[in-house]
Coordinates of C-alpha atoms and ligand atoms in Angstrom, one line a residue:
X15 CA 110.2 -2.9 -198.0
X16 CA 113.4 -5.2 -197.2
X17 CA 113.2 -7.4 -194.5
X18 CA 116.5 -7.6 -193.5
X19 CA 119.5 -4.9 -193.3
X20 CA 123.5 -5.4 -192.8
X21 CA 124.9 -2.3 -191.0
X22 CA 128.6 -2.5 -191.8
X23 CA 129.4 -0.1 -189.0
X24 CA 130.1 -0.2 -185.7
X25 CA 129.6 2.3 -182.9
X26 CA 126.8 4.7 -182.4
X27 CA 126.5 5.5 -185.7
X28 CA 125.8 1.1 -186.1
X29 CA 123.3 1.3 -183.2
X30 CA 121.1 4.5 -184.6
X31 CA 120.8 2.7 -187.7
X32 CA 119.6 -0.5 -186.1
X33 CA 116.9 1.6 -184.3
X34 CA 115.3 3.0 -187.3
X35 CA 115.3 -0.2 -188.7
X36 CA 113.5 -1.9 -186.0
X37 CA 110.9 0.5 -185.9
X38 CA 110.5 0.0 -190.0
X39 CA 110.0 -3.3 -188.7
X40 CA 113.3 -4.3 -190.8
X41 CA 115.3 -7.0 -189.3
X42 CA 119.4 -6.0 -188.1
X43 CA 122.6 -8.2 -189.1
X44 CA 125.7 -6.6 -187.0
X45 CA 129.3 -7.1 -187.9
X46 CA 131.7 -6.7 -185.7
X47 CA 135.7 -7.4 -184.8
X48 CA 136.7 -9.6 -182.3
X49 CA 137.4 -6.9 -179.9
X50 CA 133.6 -5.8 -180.6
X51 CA 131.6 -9.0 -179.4
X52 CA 130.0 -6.8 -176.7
X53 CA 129.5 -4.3 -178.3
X54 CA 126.1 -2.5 -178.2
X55 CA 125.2 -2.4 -181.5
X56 CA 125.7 -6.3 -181.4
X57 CA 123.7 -7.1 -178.5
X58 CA 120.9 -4.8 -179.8
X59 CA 120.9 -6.2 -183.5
X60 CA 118.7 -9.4 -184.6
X61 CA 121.9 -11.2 -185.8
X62 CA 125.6 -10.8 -186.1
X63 CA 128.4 -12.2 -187.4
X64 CA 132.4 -11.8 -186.4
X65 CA 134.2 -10.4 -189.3
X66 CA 137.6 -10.4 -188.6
X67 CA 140.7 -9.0 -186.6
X68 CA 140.5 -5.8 -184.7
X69 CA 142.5 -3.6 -187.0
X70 CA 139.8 -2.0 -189.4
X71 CA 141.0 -3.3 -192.3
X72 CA 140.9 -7.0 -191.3
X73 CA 137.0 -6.4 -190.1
X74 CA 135.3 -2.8 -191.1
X75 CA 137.3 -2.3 -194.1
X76 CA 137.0 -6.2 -194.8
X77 CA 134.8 -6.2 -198.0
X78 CA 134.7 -9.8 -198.7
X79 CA 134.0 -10.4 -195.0
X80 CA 131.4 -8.3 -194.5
X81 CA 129.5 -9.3 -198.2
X82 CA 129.7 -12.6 -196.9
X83 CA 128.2 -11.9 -194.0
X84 CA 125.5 -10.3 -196.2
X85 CA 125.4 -13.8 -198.1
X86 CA 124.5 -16.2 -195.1
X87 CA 122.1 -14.1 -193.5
X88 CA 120.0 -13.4 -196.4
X89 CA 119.9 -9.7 -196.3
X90 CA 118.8 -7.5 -198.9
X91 CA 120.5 -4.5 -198.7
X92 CA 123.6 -2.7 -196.9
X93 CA 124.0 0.0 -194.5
X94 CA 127.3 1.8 -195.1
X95 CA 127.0 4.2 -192.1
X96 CA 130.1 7.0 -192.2
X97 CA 133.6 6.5 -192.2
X98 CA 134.7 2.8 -193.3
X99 CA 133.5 1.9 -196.6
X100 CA 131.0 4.4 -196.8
X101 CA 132.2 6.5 -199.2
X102 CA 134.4 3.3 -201.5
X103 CA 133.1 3.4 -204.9
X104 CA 134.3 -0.3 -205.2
X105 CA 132.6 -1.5 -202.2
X106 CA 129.5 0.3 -203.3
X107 CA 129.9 -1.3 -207.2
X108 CA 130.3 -4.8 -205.8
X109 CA 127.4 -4.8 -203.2
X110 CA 125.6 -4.1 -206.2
X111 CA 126.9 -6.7 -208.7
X112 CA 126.5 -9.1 -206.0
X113 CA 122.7 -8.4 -205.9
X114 CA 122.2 -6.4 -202.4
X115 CA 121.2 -2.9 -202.4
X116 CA 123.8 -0.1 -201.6
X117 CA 121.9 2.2 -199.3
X118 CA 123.8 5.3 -200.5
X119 CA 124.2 7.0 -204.1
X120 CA 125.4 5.2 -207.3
X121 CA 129.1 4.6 -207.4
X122 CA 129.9 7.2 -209.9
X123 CA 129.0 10.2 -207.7
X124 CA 131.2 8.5 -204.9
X125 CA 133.7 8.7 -207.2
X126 CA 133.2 12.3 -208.5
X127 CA 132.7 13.7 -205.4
X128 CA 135.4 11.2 -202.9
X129 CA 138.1 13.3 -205.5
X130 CA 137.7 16.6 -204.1
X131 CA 139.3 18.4 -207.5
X132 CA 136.5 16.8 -209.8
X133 CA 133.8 17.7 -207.0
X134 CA 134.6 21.0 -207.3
X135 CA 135.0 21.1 -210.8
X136 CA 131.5 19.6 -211.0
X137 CA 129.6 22.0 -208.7
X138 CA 131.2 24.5 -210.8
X139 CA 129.7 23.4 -213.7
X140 CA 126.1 24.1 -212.1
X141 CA 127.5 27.6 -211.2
X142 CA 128.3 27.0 -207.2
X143 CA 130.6 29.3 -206.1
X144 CA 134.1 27.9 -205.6
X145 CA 137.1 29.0 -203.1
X146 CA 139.8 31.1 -205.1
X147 CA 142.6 28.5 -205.9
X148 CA 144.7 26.3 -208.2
X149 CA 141.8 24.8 -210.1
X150 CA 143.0 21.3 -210.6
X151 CA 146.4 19.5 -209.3
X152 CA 149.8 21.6 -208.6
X153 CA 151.9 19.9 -211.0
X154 CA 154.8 21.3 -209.0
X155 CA 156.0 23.6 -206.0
X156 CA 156.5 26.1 -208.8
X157 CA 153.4 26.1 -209.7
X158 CA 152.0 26.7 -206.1
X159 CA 153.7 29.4 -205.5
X160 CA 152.6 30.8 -209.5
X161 CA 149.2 30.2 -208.1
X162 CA 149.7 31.5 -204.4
X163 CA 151.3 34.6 -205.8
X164 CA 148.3 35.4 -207.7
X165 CA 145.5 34.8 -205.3
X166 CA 147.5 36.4 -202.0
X167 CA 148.9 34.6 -198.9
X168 CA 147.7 32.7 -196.3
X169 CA 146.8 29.5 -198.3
X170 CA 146.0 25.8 -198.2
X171 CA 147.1 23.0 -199.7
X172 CA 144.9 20.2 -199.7
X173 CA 145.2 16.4 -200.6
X174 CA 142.8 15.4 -203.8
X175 CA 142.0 12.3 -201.6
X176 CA 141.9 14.1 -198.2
X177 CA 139.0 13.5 -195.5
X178 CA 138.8 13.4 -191.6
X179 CA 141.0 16.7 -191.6
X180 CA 143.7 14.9 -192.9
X181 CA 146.3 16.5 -195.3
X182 CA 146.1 20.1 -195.3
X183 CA 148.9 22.5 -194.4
X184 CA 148.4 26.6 -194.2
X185 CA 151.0 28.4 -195.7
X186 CA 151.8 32.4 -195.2
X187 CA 154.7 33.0 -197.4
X188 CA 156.8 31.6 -200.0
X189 CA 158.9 30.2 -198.0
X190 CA 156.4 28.2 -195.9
X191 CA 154.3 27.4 -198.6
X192 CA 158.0 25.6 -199.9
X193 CA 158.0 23.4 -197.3
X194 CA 153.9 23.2 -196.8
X195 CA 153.5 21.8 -200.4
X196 CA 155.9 18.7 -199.8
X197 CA 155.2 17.5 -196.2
X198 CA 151.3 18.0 -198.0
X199 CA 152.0 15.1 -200.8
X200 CA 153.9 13.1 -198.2
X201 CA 151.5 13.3 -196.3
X202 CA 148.7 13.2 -199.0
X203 CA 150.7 9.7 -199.9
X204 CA 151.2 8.1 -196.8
X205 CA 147.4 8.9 -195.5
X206 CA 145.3 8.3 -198.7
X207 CA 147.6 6.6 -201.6
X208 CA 147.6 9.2 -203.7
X209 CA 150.1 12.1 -203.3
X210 CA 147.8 14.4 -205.4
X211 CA 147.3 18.0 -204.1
X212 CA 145.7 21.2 -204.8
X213 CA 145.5 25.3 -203.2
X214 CA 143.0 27.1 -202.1
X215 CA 143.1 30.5 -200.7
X216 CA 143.0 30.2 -196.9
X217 CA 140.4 32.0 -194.9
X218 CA 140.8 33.5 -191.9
X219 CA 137.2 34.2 -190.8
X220 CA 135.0 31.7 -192.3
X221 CA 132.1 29.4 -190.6
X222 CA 131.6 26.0 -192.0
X223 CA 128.5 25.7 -193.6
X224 CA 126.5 22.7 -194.8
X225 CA 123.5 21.8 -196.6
X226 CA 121.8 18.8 -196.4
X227 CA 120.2 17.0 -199.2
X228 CA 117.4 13.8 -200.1
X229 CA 117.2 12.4 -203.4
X230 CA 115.2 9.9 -205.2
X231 CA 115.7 7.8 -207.9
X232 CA 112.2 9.7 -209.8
X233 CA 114.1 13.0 -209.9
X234 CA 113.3 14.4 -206.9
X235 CA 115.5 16.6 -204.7
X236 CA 114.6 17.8 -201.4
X237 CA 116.8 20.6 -199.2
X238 CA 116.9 20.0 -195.3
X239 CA 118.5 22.9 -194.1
X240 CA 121.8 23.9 -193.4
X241 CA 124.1 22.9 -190.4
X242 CA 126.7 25.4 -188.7
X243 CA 129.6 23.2 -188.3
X244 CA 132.4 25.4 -187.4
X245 CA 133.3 24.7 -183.9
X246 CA 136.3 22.2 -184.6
X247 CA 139.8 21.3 -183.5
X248 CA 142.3 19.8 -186.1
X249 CA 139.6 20.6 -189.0
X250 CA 137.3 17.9 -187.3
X251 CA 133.8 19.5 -185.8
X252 CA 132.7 19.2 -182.4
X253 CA 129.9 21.0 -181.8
X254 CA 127.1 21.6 -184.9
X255 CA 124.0 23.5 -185.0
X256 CA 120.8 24.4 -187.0
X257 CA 119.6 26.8 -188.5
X258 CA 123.4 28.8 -188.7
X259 CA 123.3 31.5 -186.3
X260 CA 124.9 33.5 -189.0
X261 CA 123.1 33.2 -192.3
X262 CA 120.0 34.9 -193.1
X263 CA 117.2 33.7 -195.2
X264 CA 117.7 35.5 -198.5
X265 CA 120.9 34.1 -198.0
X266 CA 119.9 30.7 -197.3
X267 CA 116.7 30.4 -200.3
X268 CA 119.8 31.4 -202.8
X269 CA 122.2 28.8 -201.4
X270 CA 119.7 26.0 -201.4
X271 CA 118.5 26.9 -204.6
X272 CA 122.0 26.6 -206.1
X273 CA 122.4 23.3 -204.2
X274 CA 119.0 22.0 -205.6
X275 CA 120.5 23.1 -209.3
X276 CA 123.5 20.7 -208.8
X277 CA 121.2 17.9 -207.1
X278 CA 119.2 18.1 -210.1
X279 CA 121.8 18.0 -212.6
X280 CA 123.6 15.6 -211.4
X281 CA 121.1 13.3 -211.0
X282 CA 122.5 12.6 -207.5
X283 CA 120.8 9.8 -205.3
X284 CA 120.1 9.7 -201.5
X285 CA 121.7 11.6 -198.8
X286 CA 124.5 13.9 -199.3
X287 CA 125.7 16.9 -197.3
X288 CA 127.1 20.4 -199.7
X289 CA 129.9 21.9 -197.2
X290 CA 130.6 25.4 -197.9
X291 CA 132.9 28.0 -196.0
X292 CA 130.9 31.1 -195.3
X293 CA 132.8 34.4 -195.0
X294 CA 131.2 38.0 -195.5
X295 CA 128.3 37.5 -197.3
X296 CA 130.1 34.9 -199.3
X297 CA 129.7 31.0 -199.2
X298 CA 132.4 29.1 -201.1
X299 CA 132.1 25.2 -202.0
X300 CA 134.9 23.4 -200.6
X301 CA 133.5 19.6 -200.7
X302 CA 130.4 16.7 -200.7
X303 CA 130.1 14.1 -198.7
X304 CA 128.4 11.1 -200.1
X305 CA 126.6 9.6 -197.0
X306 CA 125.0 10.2 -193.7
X307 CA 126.5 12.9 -191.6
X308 CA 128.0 12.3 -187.9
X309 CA 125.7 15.3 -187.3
X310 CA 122.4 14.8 -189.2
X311 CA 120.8 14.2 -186.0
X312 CA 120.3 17.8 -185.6
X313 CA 118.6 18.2 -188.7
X314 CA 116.4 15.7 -187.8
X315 CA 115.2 17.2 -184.3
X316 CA 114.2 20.6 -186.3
X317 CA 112.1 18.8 -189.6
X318 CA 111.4 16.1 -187.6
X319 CA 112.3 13.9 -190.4
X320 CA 114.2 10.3 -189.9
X321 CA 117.4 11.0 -192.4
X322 CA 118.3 6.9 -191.9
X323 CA 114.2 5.8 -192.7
X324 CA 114.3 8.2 -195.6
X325 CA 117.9 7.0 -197.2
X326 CA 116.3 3.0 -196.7
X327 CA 113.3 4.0 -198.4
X328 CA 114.7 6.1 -201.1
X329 CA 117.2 2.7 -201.5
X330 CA 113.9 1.0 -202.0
X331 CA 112.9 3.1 -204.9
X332 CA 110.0 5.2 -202.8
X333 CA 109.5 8.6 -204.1
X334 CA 110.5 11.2 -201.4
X335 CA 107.6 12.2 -199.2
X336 CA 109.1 15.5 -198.5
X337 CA 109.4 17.5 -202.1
X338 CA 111.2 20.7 -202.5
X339 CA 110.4 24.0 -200.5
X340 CA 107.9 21.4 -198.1
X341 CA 110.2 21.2 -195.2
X342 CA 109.9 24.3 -192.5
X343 CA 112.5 23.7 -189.9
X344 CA 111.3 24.7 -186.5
X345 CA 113.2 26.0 -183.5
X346 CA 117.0 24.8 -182.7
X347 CA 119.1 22.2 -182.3
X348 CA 122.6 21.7 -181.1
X349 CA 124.9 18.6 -181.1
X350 CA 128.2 17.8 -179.3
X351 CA 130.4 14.7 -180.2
X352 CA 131.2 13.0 -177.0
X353 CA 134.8 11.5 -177.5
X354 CA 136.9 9.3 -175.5
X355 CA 139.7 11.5 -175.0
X356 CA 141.7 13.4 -172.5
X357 CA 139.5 17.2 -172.5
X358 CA 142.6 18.9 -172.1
X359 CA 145.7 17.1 -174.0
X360 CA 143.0 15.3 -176.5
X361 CA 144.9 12.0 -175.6
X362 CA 143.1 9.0 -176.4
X363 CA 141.3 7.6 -173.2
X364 CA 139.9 4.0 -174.0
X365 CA 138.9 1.4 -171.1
X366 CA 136.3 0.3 -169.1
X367 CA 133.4 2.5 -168.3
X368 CA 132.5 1.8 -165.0
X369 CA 129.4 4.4 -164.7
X370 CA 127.1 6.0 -167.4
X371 CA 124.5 8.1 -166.6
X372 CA 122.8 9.7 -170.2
X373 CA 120.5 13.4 -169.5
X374 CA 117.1 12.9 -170.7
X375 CA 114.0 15.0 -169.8
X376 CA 112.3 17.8 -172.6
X377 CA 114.0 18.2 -176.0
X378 CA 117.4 15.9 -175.2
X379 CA 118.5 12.7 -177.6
X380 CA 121.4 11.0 -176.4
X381 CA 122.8 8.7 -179.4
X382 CA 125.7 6.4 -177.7
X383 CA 127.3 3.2 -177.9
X384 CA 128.4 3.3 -174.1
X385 CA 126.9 0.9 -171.6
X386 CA 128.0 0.8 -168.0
X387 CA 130.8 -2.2 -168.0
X388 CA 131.2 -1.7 -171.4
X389 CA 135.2 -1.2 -172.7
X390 CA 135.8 1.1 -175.5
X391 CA 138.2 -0.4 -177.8
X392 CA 141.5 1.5 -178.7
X393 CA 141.4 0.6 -182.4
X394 CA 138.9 2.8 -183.6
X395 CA 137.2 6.5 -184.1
X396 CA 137.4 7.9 -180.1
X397 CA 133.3 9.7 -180.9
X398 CA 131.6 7.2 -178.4
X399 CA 128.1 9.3 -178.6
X400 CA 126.6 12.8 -179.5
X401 CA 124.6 14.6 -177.3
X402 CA 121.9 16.7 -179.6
X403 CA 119.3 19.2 -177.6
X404 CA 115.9 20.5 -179.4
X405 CA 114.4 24.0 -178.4
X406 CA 112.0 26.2 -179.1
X407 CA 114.7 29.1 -179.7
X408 CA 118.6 29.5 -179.9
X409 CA 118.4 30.6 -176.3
X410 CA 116.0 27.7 -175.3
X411 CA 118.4 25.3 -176.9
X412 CA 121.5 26.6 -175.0
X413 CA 120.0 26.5 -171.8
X414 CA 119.0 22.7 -172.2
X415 CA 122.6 21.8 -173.7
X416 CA 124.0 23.4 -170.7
X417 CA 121.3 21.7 -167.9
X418 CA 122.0 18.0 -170.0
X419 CA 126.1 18.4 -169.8
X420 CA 125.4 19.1 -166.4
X421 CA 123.6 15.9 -165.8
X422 CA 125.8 13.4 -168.3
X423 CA 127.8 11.5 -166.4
X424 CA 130.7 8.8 -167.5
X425 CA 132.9 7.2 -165.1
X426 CA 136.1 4.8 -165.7
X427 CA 137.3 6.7 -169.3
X428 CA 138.0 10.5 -169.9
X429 CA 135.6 11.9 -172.5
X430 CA 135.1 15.7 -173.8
X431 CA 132.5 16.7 -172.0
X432 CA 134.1 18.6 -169.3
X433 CA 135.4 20.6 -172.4
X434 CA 131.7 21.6 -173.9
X435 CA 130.4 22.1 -170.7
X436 CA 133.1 25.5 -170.5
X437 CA 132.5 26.0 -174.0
X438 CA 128.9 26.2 -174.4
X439 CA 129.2 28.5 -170.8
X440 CA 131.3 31.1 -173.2
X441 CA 129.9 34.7 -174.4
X442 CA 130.5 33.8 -177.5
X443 CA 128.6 30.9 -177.9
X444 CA 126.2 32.2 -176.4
X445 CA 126.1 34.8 -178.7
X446 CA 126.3 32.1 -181.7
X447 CA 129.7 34.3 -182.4
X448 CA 132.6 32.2 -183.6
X449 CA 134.4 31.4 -186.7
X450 CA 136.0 27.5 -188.0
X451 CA 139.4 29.2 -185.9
X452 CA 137.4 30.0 -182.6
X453 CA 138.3 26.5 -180.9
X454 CA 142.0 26.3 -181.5
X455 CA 142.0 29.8 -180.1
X456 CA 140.3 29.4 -177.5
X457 CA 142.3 26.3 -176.6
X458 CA 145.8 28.4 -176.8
X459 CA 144.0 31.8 -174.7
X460 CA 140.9 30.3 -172.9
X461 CA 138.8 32.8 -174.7
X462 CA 136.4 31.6 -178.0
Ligands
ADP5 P1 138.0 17.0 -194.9 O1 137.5 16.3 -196.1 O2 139.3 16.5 -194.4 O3 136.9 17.2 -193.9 P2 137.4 19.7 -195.9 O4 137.8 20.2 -197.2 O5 136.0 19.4 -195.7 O6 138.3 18.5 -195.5 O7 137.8 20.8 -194.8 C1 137.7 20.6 -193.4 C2 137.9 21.9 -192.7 O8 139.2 22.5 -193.0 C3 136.9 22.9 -193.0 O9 135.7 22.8 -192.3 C4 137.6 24.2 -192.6 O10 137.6 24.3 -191.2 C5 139.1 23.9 -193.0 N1 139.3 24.4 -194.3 C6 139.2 23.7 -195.5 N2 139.5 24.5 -196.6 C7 139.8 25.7 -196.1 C8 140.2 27.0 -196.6 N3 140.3 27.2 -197.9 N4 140.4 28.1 -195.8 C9 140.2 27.9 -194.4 N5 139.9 26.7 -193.8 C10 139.7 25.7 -194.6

């Protein structure tokens, strides 16, 4: 096994990587910007090293920085995290060259599936249902509205390159869609470098659904479930949740079947998450993420498998331990992302924290980079921790996630949590009712 892991990440997902490896008996290098120094996932990690400024491109984004770093401490492999370079092709290509170990898949599926128009056209290939759409790149407004025309109003353009919610516009007429497919490539250009964009038919009821996926380097795939993603504001999630209150298990055996096909085919390596939108009956492929998932946690409180241990050892070249159709989740688990931000305007709120008091007690796993005295930097992501409850039943799980926001106290910054504790007090969460729309609604009417 490697001795000795870089994590170039910072944050919580940086300290939950760190913890795994510890108990793997793997030893920790941190990185970290100059505004980081105190940061928890450098005081917790064997070593670290200052990487650069505090923008993320001088430090997280820093590639020769941070394989530096690698170089003078001697470790062995890399730990991309999410976000930052964990889904760069070239950063994953040159870790390699270099002689470390990319703890992710091989740079060619970052590639196919980081351009969300060849990702779709590969899942096709393997028969995975697709949303309705333009089926490549809009060579022109002309052609959107060709294309919209044909398929039926409300759609969405989306940027090729798009991620973190970014670059998508809803259109409901001609008109509209006019206007949507410009400020789309402008936007497309000035967010991602490359002003390429495509349509999809828009849905108006649909639930995000994900699978999650392990595989090897002998050929082995292994499904984990499915994740019910489709509480989010601005596209970006905020509460997830296993199983998906809304699929069934004919349903799910066909869609991770499917999934498995593509896995398979592909010859895909590691972890990856299969996000679908699910709408009457119907799941539709809309991308693949390459890495870990801000919310795998969840899936990991229901198999009771460590996602990070198994992506190190898969890294390693260890065959999976869990093959196909092993893995029976059991009960439920829920996740809300604990931002620094204003609950109400979504401001963000960075600063000191003066007081921090994390729930614990039966079923609750608090993963945070918080501290009391500790001062959130305002250059980065404002998700400061995820609050993720285990229970025997939907119902059992509620009823904890409601008793832990109770107790979760922190003082000195605004954070979200007054905003999930009304949520999660709603009918119809409590009735696992809602749709990817349900937030922004309920923000605008006060009902879900
Ligand atoms: P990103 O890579 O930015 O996360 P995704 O393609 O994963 O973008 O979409 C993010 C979210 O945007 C989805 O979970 C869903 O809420 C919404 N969305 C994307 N495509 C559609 C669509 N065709 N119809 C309705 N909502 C969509």
């Amino acid at each position: 096994m490697f001795k000795k892991i870089l994590i170039a990440n910072r944050g919580e997902i940086a300290v939950r990587i760190h913890r795994t490896c510890r108990e793997m008996g793997i030893s920790t290098v941190a990185v970290h910007s100059e505004a980081d120094a105190s940061a928890l996932h450098v005081k917790l990690a064997t070593e670290s090293v200052c990487i650069g400024g505090n923008a993320a491109k001088d430090s997280y984004l820093n590639i020769p920085a941070i394989l530096s770093a690698a170089e003078v401490t001697d470790a062995e492999a890399i730990h991309p995290g999410y976000g930052f370079l964990s889904e760069n092709s070239k950063f994953a290509e040159i870790t390699g060259k270099l002689g470390f170990t990319f703890i992710g898949p091989k740079p060619e599926h970052i590639v196919a599936m980081g351009d969300k128009i060849t990702a779709i056209q590969t899942v096709k290939k393997y028969g995975l249902p697709t949303v309705p759409g333009s089926d490549g790149v809009l060579d022109d407004v002309e052609q959107a509205v060709e294309v919209a025309e044909r398929i039926g109003y409300p759609v969405i353009v989306k940027a090729t390159s798009g991620g973190g919610g970014k670059g998508m516009k809803v259109a409901h007429s001609t008109q509209a869609l006019r206007q949507a497919f410009h400020i789309a490539m402008s936007e497309a250009q000035a967010n991602f470098g490359d002003n390429r964009v495509y349509l999809e038919k828009f849905l108006e009821q649909p639930r995000h659904v994900e699978v999650q996926v392990l595989c090897d380097s002998h050929g082995n795939v292994s499904i984990l479930g499915e994740r019910d993603c489709s509480l989010q504001r601005r596209h970006q999630k905020i509460i997830e949740e296993t199983p998906s209150p809304a699929v069934t298990d004919p349903m799910r055996e066909k869609l991770f079947e499917q999934v498995a096909r593509v896995c398979q085919g592909m010859g895909y390596l590691g972890a990856g998450t299969f996000e679908f939108l699910y709408e009457k009956g119907e799941f539709y492929f809309i991308e693949m993420n390459t890495r870990l998932q801000v919310e795998h946690p969840v899936t990991e409180m229901v198999t009771g498998i460590d996602l990070v241990a198994e992506q190190i050892r898969i890294a390693f070249g260890e065959k999976l331990r869990y093959p196909i159709h092993s893995v029976t989740p059991r009960g439920h688990s829920i996740e809300c992302r604990i931002n620094a931000e204003d609950p109400e305007k979504f401001y963000p709120s960075p600063g000191k924290v003066t007081e921090y008091f994390a729930p614990g007690g039966p079923g609750v796993r608090v993963d945070s980079c918080l501290y009391p005295g500790y001062s959130v930097p305002p250059y980065y992501d404002p998700t400061v921790g995820k609050l993720i409850v285990h229970g025997a039943t939907r119902e059992e799980c509620v009823a904890r996630l409601k008793r832990a926001l109770e107790e979760f106290v922190v003082g000195g910054i605004k954070t979200n949590i007054p905003l999930h504790r009304k949520l999660v007090a709603t009918n119809a969460f409590l009735k696992g009712e809602y749709t990817i729309h349900s937030l922004e609604h309920y923000l605008q009417t006060g009902r879900l």
